[in-house]
Amino acid sequence: MYAPVYDGPVLLMSTPKVKLVAAACITVLLLSILDINIVSAVSWKMVDDLDPVHGIGKLPWLTSCYALADCIVVPLYGKLADEYGAKPLMIFGLGVFTVGSLLCGLAQNLTELIVFRTVQGLGAGGLTAITLVVTGILFGDQEDEASEGPIKPSNAVGIGASVMFGLGLALGPTLGGLIADAMNWRWVFLLNLPLLVAAFLIIVFELKMPTNPVRRKVDFLGAALLGGFGACALLVAEWGGARYAWGSPTVLSLAAGAALLAVAFVWRSLTAPEPLVSLALMRNSVFRAMMPMSLIAGVGVAGGLLYVSGYLQIGRGLSTGRSGLLVLCMAVGILASIPVAKGIVTLFGKFKYLLVAAGIFQAVVLLLFGWLGPDTSYWLIGLGCFVLGIGMGQSLGLGLQYMQSSVAKEDLGVATSSLRFCQQLGATAGFALYSTIVARYLNGHLSSAAGAADVNGNLDTGALSKLPGDQYRAAVGVFIDATNVVFIVAGVVSLAAG
């Protein structure tokens, strides 16, 4: 698994140094994944602290702004890594992510926290993509190149990526809840700092990558067009039907801008001497399958991650720590997905069945979650989270490595970042879609029966604990019904991914 790294005859990194760098990469990857999902549980407490009346309407921005910044810069990070090497890009991303974490921990209001989360996302966009590129180069499984049947996952990268994505996605709510209950939600961000500084020093002084003598132009225009498309598309999803009517000049202008930028990006990709994303990659069958699958899966998973925690905390009154422990079942499911996925590929001999199974697992659970009530057994919820984790592990973890093993080494960075772009674009669109569903449902169904918790159609989470029994049940009943609609929509989307 671990071996020295050479650049021709020159020894760059001994085996102990490779292990040290691997530990730093794992830490960075885990923190960057944790920090989008850790907020899915703690965000409800942040809202209650910083803006209890209007916070639910702004809540999705705590995840959306991070994911939006992430997905806009990911393709550029990948291209720059292919052209100029992974190390300088990783150092830059680490620095930005560290500063963003510090600022988030010091934020004094919800607007500041959203802005600082955006800074954090700009750094995270590089960390997830670049660390996967580094591990893909250092621990690539050479026997895959000679394999003749179905593509086989690298033991190091495939299993490692699955575990890290699984732990990041599922442990985030658990750790966030425990930290927020024991200390304060600000420590969710501040506890990152010593680990990030240690990883930064290791990467600066110990990481040595083979030189890439080819220096080509980076398509910054293509990056700007793609980033602009992502921003416009996600703002349409976030604002349409909520802040502005779907037929308003603002939403129509953003939609038209997204369409024009998408066309311009395709034109640029076809005509640029060295485009940001080579459309030739679309001839690769695994890459071609993974892009739309990742986009749709991101939309579906977004509902499960954020609103399972919301249902448990707001609808059932659990603490962030206790709700996180239930979501921990997803981590167990993701770890279990490794042998399940290998069994599916061995049995059927084709990778596409793995993706179909992942979509079906996620869809069934989310659709069943659409019937959660105020007294649903926690054992059933935990079992559902476990099965949901199996689907997530296949689609997000092992799927990544299958794609990496199918592309040429020189395209590894841009292929990995393209996958991350699709995942984040889908997740951000999902957060926006589901927040709109919840806001509109609450606005249409909250009534005087909810007492002080109903503030002009907004649910005041800070008032819930002070309500009489009947008003409390009425308020949380409407919220549970709203999350049920989210789960049903997310289940239908996940079924489409399969």
PDB file of C-alpha atoms in Angstrom, residues 208-392:
ATOM      1  CA  LYS A 208       7.263  16.090  -2.692  1.00  0.00           C
ATOM      2  CA  MET A 209       5.520  15.291  -5.973  1.00  0.00           C
ATOM      3  CA  PRO A 210       7.054  14.182  -9.293  1.00  0.00           C
ATOM      4  CA  THR A 211       7.735  17.162 -11.535  1.00  0.00           C
ATOM      5  CA  ASN A 212       5.455  17.925 -14.419  1.00  0.00           C
ATOM      6  CA  PRO A 213       7.653  19.436 -17.140  1.00  0.00           C
ATOM      7  CA  VAL A 214       4.678  20.332 -19.333  1.00  0.00           C
ATOM      8  CA  ARG A 215       3.409  23.844 -18.709  1.00  0.00           C
ATOM      9  CA  ARG A 216       0.290  24.858 -20.552  1.00  0.00           C
ATOM     10  CA  LYS A 217      -2.158  27.707 -20.383  1.00  0.00           C
ATOM     11  CA  VAL A 218      -4.987  27.569 -17.898  1.00  0.00           C
ATOM     12  CA  ASP A 219      -8.391  28.449 -19.306  1.00  0.00           C
ATOM     13  CA  PHE A 220      -9.428  31.144 -16.849  1.00  0.00           C
ATOM     14  CA  LEU A 221     -12.192  32.325 -19.196  1.00  0.00           C
ATOM     15  CA  GLY A 222     -13.676  28.832 -19.179  1.00  0.00           C
ATOM     16  CA  ALA A 223     -13.462  28.788 -15.375  1.00  0.00           C
ATOM     17  CA  ALA A 224     -15.261  32.150 -15.170  1.00  0.00           C
ATOM     18  CA  LEU A 225     -18.015  30.965 -17.513  1.00  0.00           C
ATOM     19  CA  LEU A 226     -18.534  27.733 -15.583  1.00  0.00           C
ATOM     20  CA  GLY A 227     -18.482  29.531 -12.238  1.00  0.00           C
ATOM     21  CA  GLY A 228     -20.948  32.108 -13.486  1.00  0.00           C
ATOM     22  CA  PHE A 229     -23.288  29.391 -14.724  1.00  0.00           C
ATOM     23  CA  GLY A 230     -23.153  27.617 -11.355  1.00  0.00           C
ATOM     24  CA  ALA A 231     -23.824  30.829  -9.425  1.00  0.00           C
ATOM     25  CA  CYS A 232     -26.783  31.882 -11.613  1.00  0.00           C
ATOM     26  CA  ALA A 233     -28.341  28.405 -11.640  1.00  0.00           C
ATOM     27  CA  LEU A 234     -28.121  28.038  -7.873  1.00  0.00           C
ATOM     28  CA  LEU A 235     -29.489  31.514  -7.213  1.00  0.00           C
ATOM     29  CA  VAL A 236     -32.486  30.676  -9.407  1.00  0.00           C
ATOM     30  CA  ALA A 237     -33.067  27.561  -7.298  1.00  0.00           C
ATOM     31  CA  GLU A 238     -32.558  29.486  -4.040  1.00  0.00           C
ATOM     32  CA  TRP A 239     -34.594  32.612  -4.819  1.00  0.00           C
ATOM     33  CA  GLY A 240     -37.255  31.327  -7.226  1.00  0.00           C
ATOM     34  CA  GLY A 241     -40.641  31.101  -5.517  1.00  0.00           C
ATOM     35  CA  ALA A 242     -39.165  32.238  -2.185  1.00  0.00           C
ATOM     36  CA  ARG A 243     -37.568  35.677  -2.241  1.00  0.00           C
ATOM     37  CA  TYR A 244     -38.839  36.440  -5.757  1.00  0.00           C
ATOM     38  CA  ALA A 245     -41.699  35.080  -7.851  1.00  0.00           C
ATOM     39  CA  TRP A 246     -40.702  32.611 -10.551  1.00  0.00           C
ATOM     40  CA  GLY A 247     -41.845  35.060 -13.208  1.00  0.00           C
ATOM     41  CA  SER A 248     -40.054  38.065 -11.672  1.00  0.00           C
ATOM     42  CA  PRO A 249     -37.450  39.974 -13.715  1.00  0.00           C
ATOM     43  CA  THR A 250     -34.729  38.933 -11.240  1.00  0.00           C
ATOM     44  CA  VAL A 251     -35.343  35.192 -11.534  1.00  0.00           C
ATOM     45  CA  LEU A 252     -35.913  35.322 -15.300  1.00  0.00           C
ATOM     46  CA  SER A 253     -32.714  37.321 -15.781  1.00  0.00           C
ATOM     47  CA  LEU A 254     -30.716  34.830 -13.693  1.00  0.00           C
ATOM     48  CA  ALA A 255     -32.203  31.903 -15.619  1.00  0.00           C
ATOM     49  CA  ALA A 256     -31.384  33.532 -18.946  1.00  0.00           C
ATOM     50  CA  GLY A 257     -27.873  34.292 -17.691  1.00  0.00           C
ATOM     51  CA  ALA A 258     -27.365  30.672 -16.638  1.00  0.00           C
ATOM     52  CA  ALA A 259     -28.466  29.433 -20.073  1.00  0.00           C
ATOM     53  CA  LEU A 260     -26.222  31.872 -21.933  1.00  0.00           C
ATOM     54  CA  LEU A 261     -23.213  31.079 -19.737  1.00  0.00           C
ATOM     55  CA  ALA A 262     -23.765  27.336 -20.215  1.00  0.00           C
ATOM     56  CA  VAL A 263     -23.816  27.768 -23.999  1.00  0.00           C
ATOM     57  CA  ALA A 264     -20.742  30.004 -23.838  1.00  0.00           C
ATOM     58  CA  PHE A 265     -18.891  27.427 -21.721  1.00  0.00           C
ATOM     59  CA  VAL A 266     -19.625  24.630 -24.208  1.00  0.00           C
ATOM     60  CA  TRP A 267     -18.487  26.895 -27.051  1.00  0.00           C
ATOM     61  CA  ARG A 268     -15.299  27.711 -25.143  1.00  0.00           C
ATOM     62  CA  SER A 269     -14.662  24.022 -24.467  1.00  0.00           C
ATOM     63  CA  LEU A 270     -14.999  23.254 -28.167  1.00  0.00           C
ATOM     64  CA  THR A 271     -12.820  26.104 -29.420  1.00  0.00           C
ATOM     65  CA  ALA A 272     -10.150  26.748 -26.762  1.00  0.00           C
ATOM     66  CA  PRO A 273      -6.711  25.236 -27.490  1.00  0.00           C
ATOM     67  CA  GLU A 274      -6.589  23.835 -23.944  1.00  0.00           C
ATOM     68  CA  PRO A 275     -10.070  24.005 -22.402  1.00  0.00           C
ATOM     69  CA  LEU A 276     -10.781  23.827 -18.689  1.00  0.00           C
ATOM     70  CA  VAL A 277     -12.756  20.597 -19.117  1.00  0.00           C
ATOM     71  CA  SER A 278     -11.955  18.634 -22.233  1.00  0.00           C
ATOM     72  CA  LEU A 279     -15.148  17.338 -23.808  1.00  0.00           C
ATOM     73  CA  ALA A 280     -13.036  14.380 -24.967  1.00  0.00           C
ATOM     74  CA  LEU A 281     -13.457  13.047 -21.424  1.00  0.00           C
ATOM     75  CA  MET A 282     -17.099  12.446 -22.285  1.00  0.00           C
ATOM     76  CA  ARG A 283     -15.960   9.594 -24.521  1.00  0.00           C
ATOM     77  CA  ASN A 284     -14.975   7.769 -21.332  1.00  0.00           C
ATOM     78  CA  SER A 285     -18.026   5.657 -20.428  1.00  0.00           C
ATOM     79  CA  VAL A 286     -17.409   5.662 -16.665  1.00  0.00           C
ATOM     80  CA  PHE A 287     -16.827   9.434 -16.562  1.00  0.00           C
ATOM     81  CA  ARG A 288     -19.877   9.967 -18.770  1.00  0.00           C
ATOM     82  CA  ALA A 289     -22.058   7.936 -16.417  1.00  0.00           C
ATOM     83  CA  MET A 290     -20.731   9.427 -13.201  1.00  0.00           C
ATOM     84  CA  MET A 291     -21.322  13.098 -14.040  1.00  0.00           C
ATOM     85  CA  PRO A 292     -25.152  13.109 -14.255  1.00  0.00           C
ATOM     86  CA  MET A 293     -25.378  10.408 -11.583  1.00  0.00           C
ATOM     87  CA  SER A 294     -23.368  12.553  -9.161  1.00  0.00           C
ATOM     88  CA  LEU A 295     -25.485  15.613  -9.933  1.00  0.00           C
ATOM     89  CA  ILE A 296     -28.775  13.821  -9.298  1.00  0.00           C
ATOM     90  CA  ALA A 297     -27.447  11.916  -6.284  1.00  0.00           C
ATOM     91  CA  GLY A 298     -26.273  15.208  -4.768  1.00  0.00           C
ATOM     92  CA  VAL A 299     -29.797  16.632  -5.044  1.00  0.00           C
ATOM     93  CA  GLY A 300     -31.291  13.546  -3.411  1.00  0.00           C
ATOM     94  CA  VAL A 301     -28.790  13.197  -0.584  1.00  0.00           C
ATOM     95  CA  ALA A 302     -29.090  16.885   0.376  1.00  0.00           C
ATOM     96  CA  GLY A 303     -32.609  16.328   1.704  1.00  0.00           C
ATOM     97  CA  GLY A 304     -31.614  13.342   3.750  1.00  0.00           C
ATOM     98  CA  LEU A 305     -28.602  14.930   5.423  1.00  0.00           C
ATOM     99  CA  LEU A 306     -30.107  18.257   6.479  1.00  0.00           C
ATOM    100  CA  TYR A 307     -33.726  17.396   7.175  1.00  0.00           C
ATOM    101  CA  VAL A 308     -33.233  14.116   9.039  1.00  0.00           C
ATOM    102  CA  SER A 309     -31.391  16.220  11.629  1.00  0.00           C
ATOM    103  CA  GLY A 310     -34.103  18.882  11.467  1.00  0.00           C
ATOM    104  CA  TYR A 311     -36.848  16.295  11.979  1.00  0.00           C
ATOM    105  CA  LEU A 312     -35.052  14.820  15.003  1.00  0.00           C
ATOM    106  CA  GLN A 313     -34.220  18.153  16.654  1.00  0.00           C
ATOM    107  CA  ILE A 314     -37.267  20.316  15.856  1.00  0.00           C
ATOM    108  CA  GLY A 315     -39.880  17.627  15.298  1.00  0.00           C
ATOM    109  CA  ARG A 316     -38.841  15.245  18.071  1.00  0.00           C
ATOM    110  CA  GLY A 317     -37.070  17.642  20.442  1.00  0.00           C
ATOM    111  CA  LEU A 318     -33.779  15.750  20.599  1.00  0.00           C
ATOM    112  CA  SER A 319     -30.531  17.518  21.438  1.00  0.00           C
ATOM    113  CA  THR A 320     -27.983  17.974  18.678  1.00  0.00           C
ATOM    114  CA  GLY A 321     -25.817  15.295  20.282  1.00  0.00           C
ATOM    115  CA  ARG A 322     -28.573  12.664  20.518  1.00  0.00           C
ATOM    116  CA  SER A 323     -29.822  13.345  16.995  1.00  0.00           C
ATOM    117  CA  GLY A 324     -26.233  13.063  15.758  1.00  0.00           C
ATOM    118  CA  LEU A 325     -25.895   9.640  17.341  1.00  0.00           C
ATOM    119  CA  LEU A 326     -28.858   8.410  15.290  1.00  0.00           C
ATOM    120  CA  VAL A 327     -27.389   9.846  12.102  1.00  0.00           C
ATOM    121  CA  LEU A 328     -24.196   7.973  13.027  1.00  0.00           C
ATOM    122  CA  CYS A 329     -25.948   4.886  11.653  1.00  0.00           C
ATOM    123  CA  MET A 330     -25.211   6.340   8.196  1.00  0.00           C
ATOM    124  CA  ALA A 331     -21.480   6.002   8.872  1.00  0.00           C
ATOM    125  CA  VAL A 332     -21.927   2.330   9.721  1.00  0.00           C
ATOM    126  CA  GLY A 333     -23.921   1.871   6.517  1.00  0.00           C
ATOM    127  CA  ILE A 334     -21.260   3.568   4.431  1.00  0.00           C
ATOM    128  CA  LEU A 335     -18.568   1.287   5.838  1.00  0.00           C
ATOM    129  CA  ALA A 336     -20.829  -1.688   5.128  1.00  0.00           C
ATOM    130  CA  SER A 337     -21.247  -0.464   1.540  1.00  0.00           C
ATOM    131  CA  ILE A 338     -17.669  -1.500   0.696  1.00  0.00           C
ATOM    132  CA  PRO A 339     -18.269  -5.275   0.765  1.00  0.00           C
ATOM    133  CA  VAL A 340     -21.801  -4.791  -0.609  1.00  0.00           C
ATOM    134  CA  ALA A 341     -20.461  -2.857  -3.603  1.00  0.00           C
ATOM    135  CA  LYS A 342     -17.726  -5.375  -4.317  1.00  0.00           C
ATOM    136  CA  GLY A 343     -20.282  -8.172  -4.135  1.00  0.00           C
ATOM    137  CA  ILE A 344     -22.540  -6.412  -6.657  1.00  0.00           C
ATOM    138  CA  VAL A 345     -19.678  -5.893  -9.115  1.00  0.00           C
ATOM    139  CA  THR A 346     -18.449  -9.474  -8.669  1.00  0.00           C
ATOM    140  CA  LEU A 347     -21.949 -10.895  -9.160  1.00  0.00           C
ATOM    141  CA  PHE A 348     -23.028  -8.844 -12.156  1.00  0.00           C
ATOM    142  CA  GLY A 349     -19.637  -7.925 -13.610  1.00  0.00           C
ATOM    143  CA  LYS A 350     -20.672  -4.369 -14.476  1.00  0.00           C
ATOM    144  CA  PHE A 351     -20.164  -1.123 -12.628  1.00  0.00           C
ATOM    145  CA  LYS A 352     -23.524   0.322 -13.693  1.00  0.00           C
ATOM    146  CA  TYR A 353     -25.378  -2.077 -11.399  1.00  0.00           C
ATOM    147  CA  LEU A 354     -23.542  -0.519  -8.474  1.00  0.00           C
ATOM    148  CA  LEU A 355     -24.966   2.897  -9.350  1.00  0.00           C
ATOM    149  CA  VAL A 356     -28.457   1.478  -9.885  1.00  0.00           C
ATOM    150  CA  ALA A 357     -28.354  -0.231  -6.476  1.00  0.00           C
ATOM    151  CA  ALA A 358     -27.144   2.985  -4.799  1.00  0.00           C
ATOM    152  CA  GLY A 359     -30.040   4.982  -6.224  1.00  0.00           C
ATOM    153  CA  ILE A 360     -32.585   2.350  -5.215  1.00  0.00           C
ATOM    154  CA  PHE A 361     -31.263   2.083  -1.640  1.00  0.00           C
ATOM    155  CA  GLN A 362     -31.420   5.854  -1.171  1.00  0.00           C
ATOM    156  CA  ALA A 363     -34.813   6.232  -2.850  1.00  0.00           C
ATOM    157  CA  VAL A 364     -36.551   3.525  -0.810  1.00  0.00           C
ATOM    158  CA  VAL A 365     -35.377   4.946   2.519  1.00  0.00           C
ATOM    159  CA  LEU A 366     -36.187   8.561   1.668  1.00  0.00           C
ATOM    160  CA  LEU A 367     -39.655   7.641   0.404  1.00  0.00           C
ATOM    161  CA  LEU A 368     -40.336   5.701   3.616  1.00  0.00           C
ATOM    162  CA  PHE A 369     -39.073   8.688   5.627  1.00  0.00           C
ATOM    163  CA  GLY A 370     -41.920  10.616   3.993  1.00  0.00           C
ATOM    164  CA  TRP A 371     -44.216   8.934   6.518  1.00  0.00           C
ATOM    165  CA  LEU A 372     -42.261   9.773   9.661  1.00  0.00           C
ATOM    166  CA  GLY A 373     -44.480  10.926  12.506  1.00  0.00           C
ATOM    167  CA  PRO A 374     -44.072  12.378  16.002  1.00  0.00           C
ATOM    168  CA  ASP A 375     -43.888   8.871  17.523  1.00  0.00           C
ATOM    169  CA  THR A 376     -41.930   6.881  14.918  1.00  0.00           C
ATOM    170  CA  SER A 377     -39.542   4.387  16.521  1.00  0.00           C
ATOM    171  CA  TYR A 378     -35.959   5.577  16.730  1.00  0.00           C
ATOM    172  CA  TRP A 379     -34.894   2.018  15.886  1.00  0.00           C
ATOM    173  CA  LEU A 380     -36.641   2.298  12.504  1.00  0.00           C
ATOM    174  CA  ILE A 381     -35.058   5.701  11.876  1.00  0.00           C
ATOM    175  CA  GLY A 382     -31.619   4.295  12.713  1.00  0.00           C
ATOM    176  CA  LEU A 383     -32.176   1.333  10.373  1.00  0.00           C
ATOM    177  CA  GLY A 384     -33.240   3.713   7.614  1.00  0.00           C
ATOM    178  CA  CYS A 385     -30.110   5.820   8.125  1.00  0.00           C
ATOM    179  CA  PHE A 386     -28.004   2.642   7.917  1.00  0.00           C
ATOM    180  CA  VAL A 387     -29.492   1.628   4.552  1.00  0.00           C
ATOM    181  CA  LEU A 388     -29.233   5.220   3.322  1.00  0.00           C
ATOM    182  CA  GLY A 389     -25.536   5.073   4.221  1.00  0.00           C
ATOM    183  CA  ILE A 390     -25.060   1.940   2.100  1.00  0.00           C
ATOM    184  CA  GLY A 391     -26.376   3.807  -0.934  1.00  0.00           C
ATOM    185  CA  MET A 392     -24.298   6.906  -0.201  1.00  0.00           C
TER     186      MET A 392
END
